[in-house]
XYZ file of C-alpha atoms in Angstrom:
770
model
C 95.622 115.126 118.616
C 92.417 114.708 116.161
C 91.229 111.638 115.240
C 92.279 109.962 111.907
C 89.198 108.963 109.845
C 87.813 105.571 109.115
C 90.089 104.099 106.060
C 92.454 107.432 105.600
C 95.809 106.774 104.921
C 97.857 106.778 108.202
C 100.966 108.572 108.314
C 103.905 106.189 109.795
C 105.977 108.976 110.551
C 103.919 110.124 113.265
C 105.700 108.931 116.425
C 109.080 109.591 115.083
C 109.113 113.009 116.833
C 107.524 111.378 119.943
C 109.621 112.180 123.299
C 107.517 108.991 124.772
C 108.498 106.706 122.148
C 112.008 104.473 122.653
C 113.688 104.759 119.541
C 116.688 101.868 118.464
C 119.773 102.768 115.731
C 121.314 100.012 114.258
C 124.717 100.082 115.454
C 127.920 98.203 115.742
C 127.489 94.279 114.073
C 128.792 91.939 116.796
C 128.916 89.221 114.046
C 128.731 88.525 109.484
C 130.209 85.913 107.759
C 130.166 86.943 104.260
C 130.100 83.400 102.230
C 126.210 83.243 103.555
C 125.816 87.053 103.978
C 124.065 86.769 107.301
C 125.032 88.447 110.768
C 123.997 90.191 113.703
C 124.070 93.995 114.827
C 123.072 95.944 117.655
C 119.738 97.882 118.340
C 121.885 100.963 119.962
C 118.364 102.452 123.096
C 117.909 105.945 122.109
C 115.525 108.551 123.649
C 114.437 112.037 122.041
C 115.969 114.407 124.862
C 115.346 118.457 124.483
C 118.154 120.686 123.899
C 118.277 124.670 123.931
C 120.515 126.442 120.930
C 120.929 130.234 120.338
C 116.922 131.017 122.013
C 115.379 127.593 120.244
C 114.807 124.157 121.844
C 114.673 121.448 120.168
C 114.942 117.387 119.855
C 117.596 115.217 118.871
C 118.492 111.229 119.801
C 120.663 109.926 122.734
C 122.398 107.367 123.393
C 121.094 105.651 126.439
C 123.361 103.399 129.021
C 121.262 102.130 131.733
C 117.378 101.541 132.407
C 115.720 101.545 135.638
C 113.833 98.333 137.368
C 112.165 96.261 136.598
C 114.061 96.740 133.436
C 117.463 94.873 134.174
C 116.019 91.994 133.123
C 115.411 93.177 130.006
C 118.394 93.443 127.312
C 119.238 97.126 126.968
C 120.856 97.222 123.288
C 119.120 94.029 121.330
C 120.015 92.365 118.963
C 119.031 91.981 115.792
C 119.242 88.888 112.233
C 120.378 90.527 108.549
C 120.872 89.221 105.610
C 121.729 90.263 102.384
C 121.559 87.742 99.851
C 121.908 88.369 95.273
C 118.760 87.644 93.471
C 120.081 88.717 89.977
C 122.592 90.524 88.654
C 120.462 93.665 89.382
C 119.143 92.596 92.664
C 120.053 92.585 96.086
C 117.728 91.677 98.947
C 118.620 93.103 102.554
C 116.414 91.695 105.725
C 116.684 92.691 109.157
C 114.670 92.179 111.941
C 114.342 93.640 114.886
C 115.256 90.912 117.578
C 116.998 87.838 116.864
C 113.959 85.694 115.772
C 115.447 84.016 112.536
C 115.324 85.132 109.255
C 113.158 82.231 107.053
C 110.953 82.088 103.975
C 107.279 83.196 104.069
C 104.629 82.934 101.716
C 103.891 85.769 100.093
C 101.145 87.196 97.463
C 102.965 89.900 96.219
C 106.040 87.559 94.449
C 105.769 85.698 91.859
C 109.816 84.703 91.072
C 111.757 82.948 94.568
C 115.338 82.832 92.967
C 118.241 81.232 94.507
C 121.272 83.002 95.081
C 123.211 84.388 91.793
C 126.414 83.652 92.223
C 127.750 86.901 89.810
C 128.055 87.965 92.833
C 132.331 88.225 93.955
C 133.080 88.776 97.338
C 136.646 90.846 98.555
C 137.352 91.161 102.378
C 138.968 94.021 103.905
C 139.925 95.706 106.766
C 136.656 96.822 108.242
C 134.206 96.562 105.252
C 133.480 93.437 102.852
C 132.197 94.630 99.705
C 130.278 92.151 96.828
C 130.375 93.361 93.207
C 128.497 92.223 90.343
C 128.477 93.048 86.732
C 126.087 96.043 87.321
C 127.385 97.408 90.172
C 127.954 96.508 93.984
C 127.470 96.798 97.831
C 129.354 97.627 100.883
C 128.936 96.911 104.367
C 131.124 98.123 107.214
C 131.437 95.134 109.507
C 131.858 97.518 112.648
C 128.950 99.228 112.722
C 125.849 99.140 109.989
C 126.268 100.944 107.163
C 125.656 100.280 103.744
C 126.997 101.850 100.347
C 125.189 101.041 96.766
C 127.745 101.551 93.583
C 126.734 101.735 89.685
C 129.273 99.335 87.903
C 131.492 102.327 87.316
C 131.855 103.165 90.735
C 129.588 105.901 91.693
C 128.106 106.058 95.256
C 124.094 105.688 94.661
C 122.760 105.510 97.758
C 123.838 104.595 101.202
C 122.747 104.294 104.761
C 122.150 107.509 107.144
C 123.311 107.695 110.774
C 122.662 109.917 113.791
C 124.091 113.355 112.529
C 128.095 113.966 114.160
C 126.842 116.997 115.321
C 124.455 116.478 117.747
C 124.344 120.201 118.796
C 122.182 120.886 115.640
C 119.383 118.521 116.787
C 117.835 115.847 114.346
C 116.130 115.933 111.486
C 116.006 112.959 110.098
C 115.708 110.041 112.097
C 118.785 107.168 111.267
C 118.237 104.026 110.092
C 116.576 102.716 113.053
C 113.116 101.001 114.163
C 110.360 102.535 117.079
C 108.236 101.138 119.464
C 105.507 103.131 120.129
C 104.698 103.816 123.662
C 100.957 103.269 123.066
C 100.539 99.748 122.183
C 104.950 98.474 122.055
C 104.295 97.731 118.025
C 107.439 98.477 116.250
C 108.238 100.044 112.932
C 111.261 100.406 110.819
C 112.697 103.546 109.542
C 115.003 102.464 106.886
C 116.702 106.389 105.791
C 119.159 106.305 102.742
C 120.836 109.285 101.396
C 119.763 111.517 98.863
C 121.447 113.588 96.045
C 120.946 117.203 95.594
C 120.122 116.710 91.835
C 118.096 113.324 92.441
C 114.434 112.500 91.180
C 112.156 109.486 92.534
C 109.336 108.015 90.601
C 107.068 104.954 91.162
C 105.149 104.531 94.638
C 101.399 103.360 92.353
C 99.221 105.400 90.936
C 100.083 108.916 92.506
C 98.173 111.164 91.116
C 100.635 114.770 92.897
C 103.692 115.186 90.761
C 105.474 112.722 88.491
C 109.073 113.228 90.316
C 108.174 112.899 93.963
C 110.904 113.830 95.870
C 110.337 116.543 98.552
C 106.786 114.659 98.801
C 105.457 112.696 101.283
C 103.495 109.917 100.766
C 101.219 107.224 102.561
C 100.935 104.023 100.877
C 97.632 103.154 102.041
C 94.736 101.846 99.360
C 91.868 104.242 99.894
C 88.622 105.301 98.542
C 90.505 108.633 96.978
C 87.368 109.635 94.964
C 89.810 112.295 93.409
C 92.818 112.341 91.343
C 94.203 115.470 91.955
C 95.081 114.476 95.683
C 97.978 112.601 97.805
C 95.466 109.296 98.429
C 95.463 106.992 96.481
C 94.058 103.416 95.170
C 97.157 101.576 93.878
C 99.502 102.599 95.953
C 102.917 100.918 95.834
C 106.443 100.282 97.730
C 108.906 100.589 94.951
C 110.118 103.570 93.369
C 113.515 103.864 91.618
C 115.708 107.304 91.257
C 117.295 108.905 88.460
C 120.519 107.989 90.294
C 120.260 104.315 88.826
C 118.661 102.636 91.706
C 115.313 101.589 93.011
C 114.292 99.939 95.842
C 111.492 97.443 97.141
C 109.732 97.203 100.382
C 108.451 93.422 100.798
C 105.723 94.185 103.153
C 101.557 94.608 102.935
C 101.950 96.687 106.215
C 100.840 100.494 105.735
C 104.038 102.722 104.665
C 104.967 106.446 104.340
C 108.150 107.505 101.946
C 109.191 111.172 103.053
C 111.417 111.803 100.267
C 113.893 114.935 100.859
C 110.438 116.286 102.538
C 111.724 116.209 106.165
C 115.637 116.311 105.060
C 116.576 117.514 101.865
C 119.448 114.822 102.012
C 117.120 112.325 103.341
C 115.428 110.092 102.442
C 113.560 107.976 104.790
C 111.170 104.811 104.222
C 108.781 103.976 107.226
C 107.222 100.768 107.605
C 104.721 100.019 109.792
C 105.858 96.245 110.579
C 108.854 94.769 113.334
C 111.545 93.974 110.037
C 112.857 95.128 106.907
C 112.359 92.717 103.514
C 114.436 95.521 101.060
C 114.369 95.011 97.318
C 117.418 96.812 95.822
C 117.754 97.848 92.026
C 120.789 99.230 90.172
C 120.233 99.942 86.333
C 118.426 102.786 84.239
C 114.702 102.976 84.860
C 113.492 99.947 81.572
C 116.522 97.597 83.324
C 114.937 98.108 86.985
C 110.902 97.945 85.904
C 112.208 94.598 84.226
C 113.898 92.959 87.595
C 110.854 94.210 89.475
C 108.364 92.555 87.248
C 110.324 89.590 87.001
C 109.901 89.710 91.080
C 106.567 90.586 91.685
C 105.118 89.520 88.140
C 104.366 91.213 84.838
C 100.842 91.689 82.672
C 98.949 89.051 81.612
C 98.172 90.131 78.009
C 94.326 90.905 78.065
C 92.147 89.759 74.937
C 92.200 91.958 71.332
C 88.464 93.242 72.142
C 89.492 95.115 75.138
C 91.322 97.389 72.905
C 88.451 98.525 71.307
C 86.359 101.359 72.578
C 84.192 100.688 76.215
C 81.513 102.591 75.987
C 79.131 102.861 79.746
C 78.116 105.383 81.910
C 76.547 105.971 86.093
C 74.283 104.207 84.590
C 72.214 101.842 81.912
C 69.248 100.335 83.727
C 67.293 98.388 81.652
C 67.794 95.909 78.933
C 66.208 98.547 76.359
C 68.433 100.513 77.332
C 71.801 98.788 76.837
C 70.285 97.682 73.405
C 69.202 101.425 72.283
C 73.297 102.248 72.647
C 74.687 99.416 71.108
C 72.162 100.344 67.530
C 73.037 103.843 67.950
C 76.557 102.769 68.068
C 76.725 101.347 64.953
C 73.940 103.001 63.095
C 75.867 106.379 63.743
C 79.075 104.475 63.010
C 80.949 105.050 66.240
C 83.563 101.697 66.474
C 82.752 100.381 69.698
C 83.607 97.087 71.186
C 81.923 96.631 74.792
C 78.944 97.822 76.637
C 79.875 98.444 80.246
C 76.456 98.047 83.008
C 77.380 99.666 85.706
C 74.943 99.295 89.571
C 71.843 99.645 87.800
C 71.296 96.166 86.563
C 69.904 94.673 90.200
C 66.562 95.085 91.252
C 67.570 97.133 94.720
C 69.312 100.044 93.583
C 73.236 99.121 93.915
C 72.322 96.246 96.289
C 74.663 93.612 94.674
C 73.336 90.393 94.829
C 74.669 89.322 91.532
C 71.004 89.143 89.568
C 69.594 90.957 87.395
C 66.403 92.390 87.839
C 63.505 90.655 85.879
C 61.306 93.306 85.096
C 64.208 95.317 83.922
C 66.345 93.029 82.244
C 63.874 90.287 81.055
C 66.622 87.903 78.983
C 69.806 88.601 80.145
C 71.694 85.863 78.348
C 69.487 86.776 75.327
C 70.838 90.872 75.879
C 74.378 89.167 75.878
C 74.417 87.246 73.293
C 72.621 89.509 70.936
C 75.356 92.314 72.142
C 78.294 89.717 71.331
C 76.692 89.225 67.994
C 76.631 91.530 67.001
C 80.355 92.143 68.270
C 79.989 93.687 71.280
C 81.129 92.353 74.884
C 79.093 92.769 78.129
C 81.196 94.589 81.274
C 79.117 94.168 84.649
C 79.517 95.864 87.771
C 79.953 94.488 91.067
C 81.299 95.043 94.693
C 82.136 93.395 97.060
C 80.330 94.908 100.792
C 77.100 93.852 101.295
C 74.564 96.775 103.041
C 72.387 95.384 105.889
C 69.461 95.983 103.350
C 70.619 93.643 101.074
C 69.257 89.981 100.372
C 72.514 88.745 100.284
C 73.871 90.127 103.823
C 71.823 87.553 106.596
C 73.333 84.660 104.480
C 76.902 86.221 104.235
C 76.931 87.115 108.113
C 75.626 83.811 109.098
C 77.824 82.090 107.083
C 81.229 84.095 108.422
C 82.311 84.869 105.216
C 82.741 88.712 106.455
C 85.625 90.516 108.143
C 84.321 90.102 111.525
C 85.359 92.692 114.617
C 85.687 90.616 118.014
C 81.945 89.399 118.485
C 81.581 88.360 114.732
C 79.485 91.016 113.726
C 80.932 93.502 110.614
C 83.231 96.090 111.872
C 81.664 98.401 109.604
C 77.834 98.591 108.799
C 78.686 96.952 106.271
C 79.726 92.898 104.970
C 82.588 93.156 103.627
C 83.652 89.718 102.045
C 87.142 87.916 103.744
C 89.001 87.306 100.871
C 91.658 85.286 103.252
C 88.603 83.236 103.201
C 88.719 80.002 101.287
C 84.990 79.378 102.053
C 84.013 83.169 100.791
C 86.325 82.721 97.885
C 84.639 79.618 96.694
C 81.314 80.963 97.781
C 81.943 83.872 95.542
C 83.497 82.760 92.634
C 80.145 80.791 92.375
C 78.163 84.269 92.172
C 80.340 85.174 89.661
C 80.580 82.233 87.659
C 76.917 82.636 87.321
C 77.335 86.083 85.136
C 79.887 84.116 82.972
C 78.038 81.722 81.675
C 75.128 84.459 81.101
C 77.195 85.705 79.001
C 79.553 88.195 80.281
C 82.717 88.771 78.950
C 84.286 91.381 81.920
C 83.273 91.595 85.443
C 84.209 95.004 86.612
C 86.233 94.178 90.209
C 85.066 97.897 91.787
C 86.232 99.662 95.065
C 88.042 96.960 97.465
C 90.295 99.836 99.514
C 88.450 99.670 102.373
C 89.386 96.289 104.141
C 89.237 97.538 107.896
C 92.264 97.824 110.378
C 89.802 96.485 113.269
C 88.892 93.713 111.275
C 89.669 89.910 112.310
C 90.497 87.557 109.207
C 90.089 83.656 108.622
C 94.332 84.103 107.831
C 94.580 84.983 111.000
C 96.630 88.047 110.092
C 95.464 91.642 111.166
C 94.216 94.353 109.615
C 97.145 96.149 109.403
C 98.682 93.194 107.341
C 95.644 92.336 105.245
C 94.228 95.698 104.431
C 97.162 96.234 101.506
C 96.628 93.215 100.678
C 92.857 92.919 100.241
C 93.285 94.807 96.121
C 95.858 91.801 95.533
C 93.302 89.213 96.707
C 90.366 90.169 95.211
C 91.657 91.518 92.006
C 93.567 87.543 91.836
C 89.927 85.976 92.302
C 88.061 88.128 89.606
C 91.160 87.701 87.124
C 91.722 83.675 87.890
C 87.323 82.777 87.651
C 87.851 84.788 84.226
C 90.513 82.861 82.556
C 89.042 79.375 84.051
C 85.786 80.235 82.576
C 86.528 82.422 79.534
C 90.020 81.389 78.937
C 90.715 85.286 78.922
C 92.527 86.842 81.667
C 91.026 89.934 82.163
C 89.279 92.091 84.951
C 88.448 96.335 84.938
C 89.465 96.870 88.500
C 90.309 99.673 90.458
C 92.083 98.873 94.097
C 95.418 97.380 93.803
C 99.255 96.676 95.586
C 102.034 95.424 94.587
C 101.587 92.444 92.535
C 97.917 92.993 91.070
C 99.722 94.469 87.703
C 99.348 90.174 87.135
C 96.034 90.730 86.873
C 94.752 93.424 84.054
C 93.239 95.725 84.031
C 93.333 98.866 85.617
C 91.110 102.280 85.791
C 92.012 105.807 87.428
C 89.248 106.094 89.624
C 86.479 109.033 90.253
C 88.476 111.724 88.714
C 86.912 115.261 88.419
C 86.182 116.989 85.458
C 88.013 119.370 85.198
C 91.300 120.255 83.826
C 93.091 119.557 86.732
C 90.854 116.401 86.757
C 92.254 115.780 83.362
C 96.255 116.610 84.458
C 95.791 114.371 87.613
C 94.578 111.298 85.597
C 97.496 111.317 83.117
C 99.863 111.697 86.046
C 98.086 108.526 87.803
C 99.112 107.102 84.949
C 102.618 107.204 84.342
C 103.197 106.719 87.615
C 101.629 103.439 87.497
C 103.685 102.159 84.316
C 106.867 103.212 86.349
C 105.852 101.022 89.462
C 105.538 97.901 87.002
C 101.765 98.066 85.923
C 101.566 97.976 81.730
C 98.036 98.374 81.487
C 95.624 101.419 83.077
C 92.719 103.249 81.335
C 90.706 105.680 82.871
C 87.174 107.043 82.375
C 87.055 109.230 79.696
C 85.368 112.938 80.220
C 85.961 112.470 84.093
C 84.036 111.023 86.206
C 82.281 112.910 88.908
C 79.922 115.507 86.834
C 78.059 115.351 83.485
C 81.121 116.396 81.236
C 81.541 119.616 79.858
C 81.977 118.903 76.211
C 84.795 120.646 75.601
C 87.032 119.306 77.966
C 85.496 115.748 76.787
C 86.874 115.881 73.165
C 90.203 116.794 74.984
C 89.826 113.940 77.728
C 88.746 111.684 74.562
C 92.088 111.823 72.522
C 93.431 111.371 75.482
C 91.389 108.277 76.450
C 91.325 107.361 72.869
C 95.308 106.448 72.948
C 95.729 105.016 76.345
C 96.607 101.645 76.663
C 92.640 101.071 77.506
C 89.913 103.013 76.007
C 86.118 103.718 78.820
C 83.755 106.060 78.445
C 82.368 106.435 82.022
C 80.810 108.424 84.119
C 77.756 110.813 85.571
C 75.699 110.811 82.566
C 75.545 111.347 79.393
C 77.924 109.583 77.723
C 77.337 109.010 74.386
C 78.280 110.894 71.547
C 75.329 111.745 69.722
C 74.333 114.219 72.866
C 77.136 116.553 71.528
C 77.422 118.823 68.997
C 78.059 117.584 65.160
C 81.830 118.807 65.831
C 82.181 117.116 68.749
C 80.491 113.814 67.156
C 83.056 114.210 64.403
C 86.003 114.325 66.175
C 84.972 111.510 68.633
C 84.397 109.323 65.388
C 87.459 110.561 63.463
C 89.801 109.424 66.966
C 87.959 106.331 68.220
C 88.635 105.463 63.708
C 92.053 106.126 64.007
C 92.879 104.265 67.236
C 90.386 101.520 65.581
C 93.341 101.906 62.685
C 95.977 101.219 64.729
C 95.020 98.601 67.001
C 97.544 95.897 65.614
C 100.201 98.741 66.775
C 98.839 98.945 70.008
C 98.166 95.288 70.316
C 102.353 94.859 69.262
C 103.587 97.249 71.310
C 101.044 95.558 74.445
C 102.729 92.442 73.660
C 106.380 93.789 73.569
C 105.914 95.830 77.060
C 104.412 92.885 79.204
C 107.471 90.937 78.105
C 109.366 93.519 79.437
C 107.695 94.569 82.496
C 107.162 97.916 80.920
C 103.883 100.281 80.733
C 102.456 100.522 77.332
C 101.137 104.254 77.823
C 104.958 105.612 79.431
C 106.773 108.071 80.575
C 109.788 109.453 78.051
C 112.329 109.036 80.308
C 112.058 104.889 79.733
C 112.983 104.944 76.585
C 115.099 108.118 77.089
C 117.060 108.060 80.494
C 119.912 109.827 78.702
C 117.538 113.451 77.346
C 118.020 114.633 80.808
C 114.848 117.371 79.629
C 112.526 114.439 79.686
C 112.308 113.504 83.628
C 109.888 116.238 84.230
C 107.375 116.095 81.357
C 104.317 114.568 83.153
C 101.496 116.012 80.822
C 103.182 114.221 76.963
C 104.124 109.916 76.514
C 104.791 107.697 75.047
C 102.529 104.952 73.280
C 104.598 102.040 72.708
C 108.041 103.097 71.182
C 107.193 104.431 68.293
C 104.022 107.166 68.776
C 104.311 110.650 70.927
C 101.320 111.937 72.117
C 100.521 114.603 73.282
C 97.097 115.747 74.769
C 96.076 119.527 75.067
C 95.817 119.941 78.491
C 94.296 123.232 79.083
C 90.431 124.340 78.156
C 90.439 126.522 74.843
C 93.384 125.908 73.273
C 94.617 124.468 70.874
C 97.822 124.486 70.425
C 100.845 123.676 73.458
C 104.302 123.265 74.042
C 105.709 119.419 73.431
C 109.409 118.558 73.470
C 110.804 116.327 71.350
C 113.512 113.066 72.153
C 116.550 112.901 70.169
C 116.066 112.084 66.663
C 113.349 112.958 63.612
C 109.413 112.658 64.175
C 106.632 112.834 61.870
C 103.678 115.144 62.944
C 101.101 112.749 62.176
C 98.334 115.826 60.695
C 100.708 117.905 58.857
C 103.393 114.618 57.952
C 106.007 117.388 59.071
C 108.976 116.245 59.754
C 111.032 117.575 62.985
C 114.376 117.625 64.251
C 113.872 116.015 67.969
C 116.136 117.301 71.501
C 113.617 120.828 71.351
C 111.232 121.897 72.148
C 108.017 122.991 69.946
C 104.730 124.866 69.731
C 102.387 122.759 67.706
C 98.901 122.559 67.573
C 95.902 120.521 66.925
C 94.795 120.174 63.598
C 91.855 117.890 62.991
C 92.133 115.893 66.570
C 91.688 118.134 69.257
C 95.491 116.525 70.267
C 98.981 115.718 68.914
C 100.521 112.934 67.736
C 104.404 112.564 66.386
C 105.966 109.257 64.690
C 109.003 108.425 65.668
C 111.041 108.730 62.145
C 112.769 105.159 61.473
C 109.384 103.095 62.326
C 106.879 101.098 60.354
C 102.971 101.545 61.807
C 101.366 98.665 61.052
C 97.543 100.040 60.505
C 94.371 98.486 59.751
C 91.325 98.988 57.316
C 88.582 100.837 58.648
C 86.038 98.671 61.364
C 82.972 98.471 63.526
C 84.796 96.858 66.213
C 88.578 94.552 66.262
C 86.127 91.217 65.216
C 86.712 92.879 61.893
C 90.084 93.237 61.958
C 92.309 91.197 59.614
C 95.530 90.516 60.532
C 96.021 89.575 57.169
C 94.755 92.572 56.028
C 96.612 95.195 57.223
C 98.874 98.184 55.416
C 102.874 98.747 56.848
C 103.229 102.429 56.366
C 106.636 103.989 56.778
C 108.169 106.156 58.027
C 111.110 106.981 57.215
C 113.622 106.795 54.400
C 112.187 105.339 51.132
C 115.671 104.145 50.398
C 116.945 101.980 53.647
C 115.248 99.351 55.124
C 113.197 99.597 58.400
C 112.871 96.980 60.941
C 109.242 96.707 62.605
C 106.776 93.833 64.697
C 103.620 92.545 64.493
C 101.838 90.489 67.263
C 99.095 87.806 65.962
C 96.490 87.243 68.175
C 96.931 83.765 69.533
C 100.641 83.413 68.708
C 102.881 83.277 71.215
C 105.650 86.330 70.455
C 105.667 89.071 67.888
C 107.378 88.507 64.805
C 110.311 90.419 63.803
C 110.040 92.029 59.629
C 112.395 94.014 57.759
C 111.350 95.863 54.847
C 112.538 98.797 52.093
C 109.808 100.817 49.915
C 112.569 100.663 47.256
C 112.119 96.209 46.857
C 109.898 95.307 44.249
C 109.036 92.693 46.668
C 106.440 92.878 48.966
C 108.071 92.161 52.631
C 106.797 88.327 55.061
C 105.461 88.085 58.000
C 105.626 84.917 58.475
C 103.552 83.321 54.967
C 101.961 86.336 54.598
C 103.080 89.310 51.624
C 101.521 92.474 52.874
C 101.562 95.397 50.966
C 103.072 98.837 52.360
C 103.593 102.601 51.570
C 105.314 105.542 52.882
C 103.315 107.948 55.596
C 103.263 111.320 52.812
C 101.140 108.796 50.387
C 98.978 107.367 53.102
C 95.389 108.845 54.417
C 94.776 108.315 57.764
């Protein structure tokens, strides 16, 4: 067997076909109290047995009836406790132990809402089964042999647990609902197997760059430095998914997992968890309803500051104060709107050795630099990292104070000292370092990396690396975000790694994408997938990261990036627009100016999205779940409720096919009205992409500006995309307010519409020049 390389995702399904291991299948229920939802079940001991079938040898699980000495003192078929509880009208919790230890509440970094049981579910007892019914669906438990069915409110089966196939002669093609005891170390791992219907589609699992529909895939959920946006590895895995049949699941664990959605067997979804117990939340509803439930449980995104929605300009990397100020000067001189200058790993004295101190030779006055930048409408973002090489000036201090993740001897498990964020002393030391940067004038800290917490490490939490590895990004995100809010009053980070719950700490970006069409397409799939996993805000490196940009691709990617949740130019230089052709500069400026004019709309939709646990950049299936055509679309998206964005995905092409959902849509560049429910071949006109506006909507549009500091929410135009004689409705969210304000307007009315105390000018889209 080949070795798993350092920090590569483990496949938890490995071992489930190994005859040396022991398997315990969910069997008879020996006790169950319908009123409390608690009971006990027998885990039936099985072994794999080889069998002959028409000149083929394969394996099937076979029940064991006795054990040889000295194992008579141990229970052949162990008993485990289980519990069924109801959190809301749409959320069910299933907890199962592999032994008789009690099911007790435990602290969780992933959960924010610990509601008591929801009693809107009614209990019906029948012979051999208990049915729990709620407004949105039902759960049916077979009280003789462990078997669950989940149904919707109409009684349609959504999914059910799978046992051992009756026809054993055909051998075992998927593991039944069971746990495995590994012969190598006696550890236990759960396999929760559910039915998968012939037309079922699966979505979620974090920032996955593979096909948006996970049906037929096997995903290893283990945060790692993917170094790609076109492979199966993930910076931001999330153990949550939902099905087009109307249910979703969240496996509440930080252990590595492997989700097999019909990859091994077309009729089975198996959730392999590297844990000795199962804590599974089951949701019933459409995608938006499921995301609302999931984010109610694990938290919703905080609202980032207005300036973060402007353009971020950076590269790998600016290396001097003079260079930073020159970039800022030229952005203003050439009239490219911009709000943030990002300084990556170039502000330290010794290369990328992060010591949290500016190089005095190349950055003689960082405080004055950041103050001047802010006066010119720029915020400053700074890169840093929680890994410290032996040559780093802080390495010795970190080791002596025990602030690092250790091996059994107190040394780093790898060459670098990696900060142990489960250690309160480490957290305070790290916060002190970052606090000084905020005091100097930094507005944002880039929380890079975070995917390398050692599996073999020793942690202050006393949990093992198996438990702590996936929690590391969540701890990391929280520390930086909390400090940002404490010191600046604004909750914002720029993070690469994440786990379930990290959506509470925006903003995250898509990592190190290839400079290629495949890199751009994979980046978009990753963003859509992360949005379908509870994250409202997301960005990516415009142009790809890993090489000098290709101008034609850079232009198309800039359109995609400037109509994403957040927009950052970053990667190998040069990245500044003036290094490219006049045509590129014109398109880049036009696209950036349009984004800035739409920021009142984008900012409002950001608030509405974060309140609902929805992504700002979202797959069409969220808004149009009843349209079967949209479930397989992963190269166009909605930005909020009213803008449909279709980047040009192929080199050299100005035209592409676009599907428009039901209703009518306005092509923003041609102003033609198109009927939805069909496909069109459309061309990018003066922009390298296509924007369509939902007919019946109102866009809130700002005046042309150089930064978000220049945007006056009292001086915007309401642009009506609808019939001139009909009343239209819209919303506007003002910075500093608690909620978006509703308004109504009609072009046939003489009075200007009012939002709060202010009257606003209105116009029809045909009369408005974007």
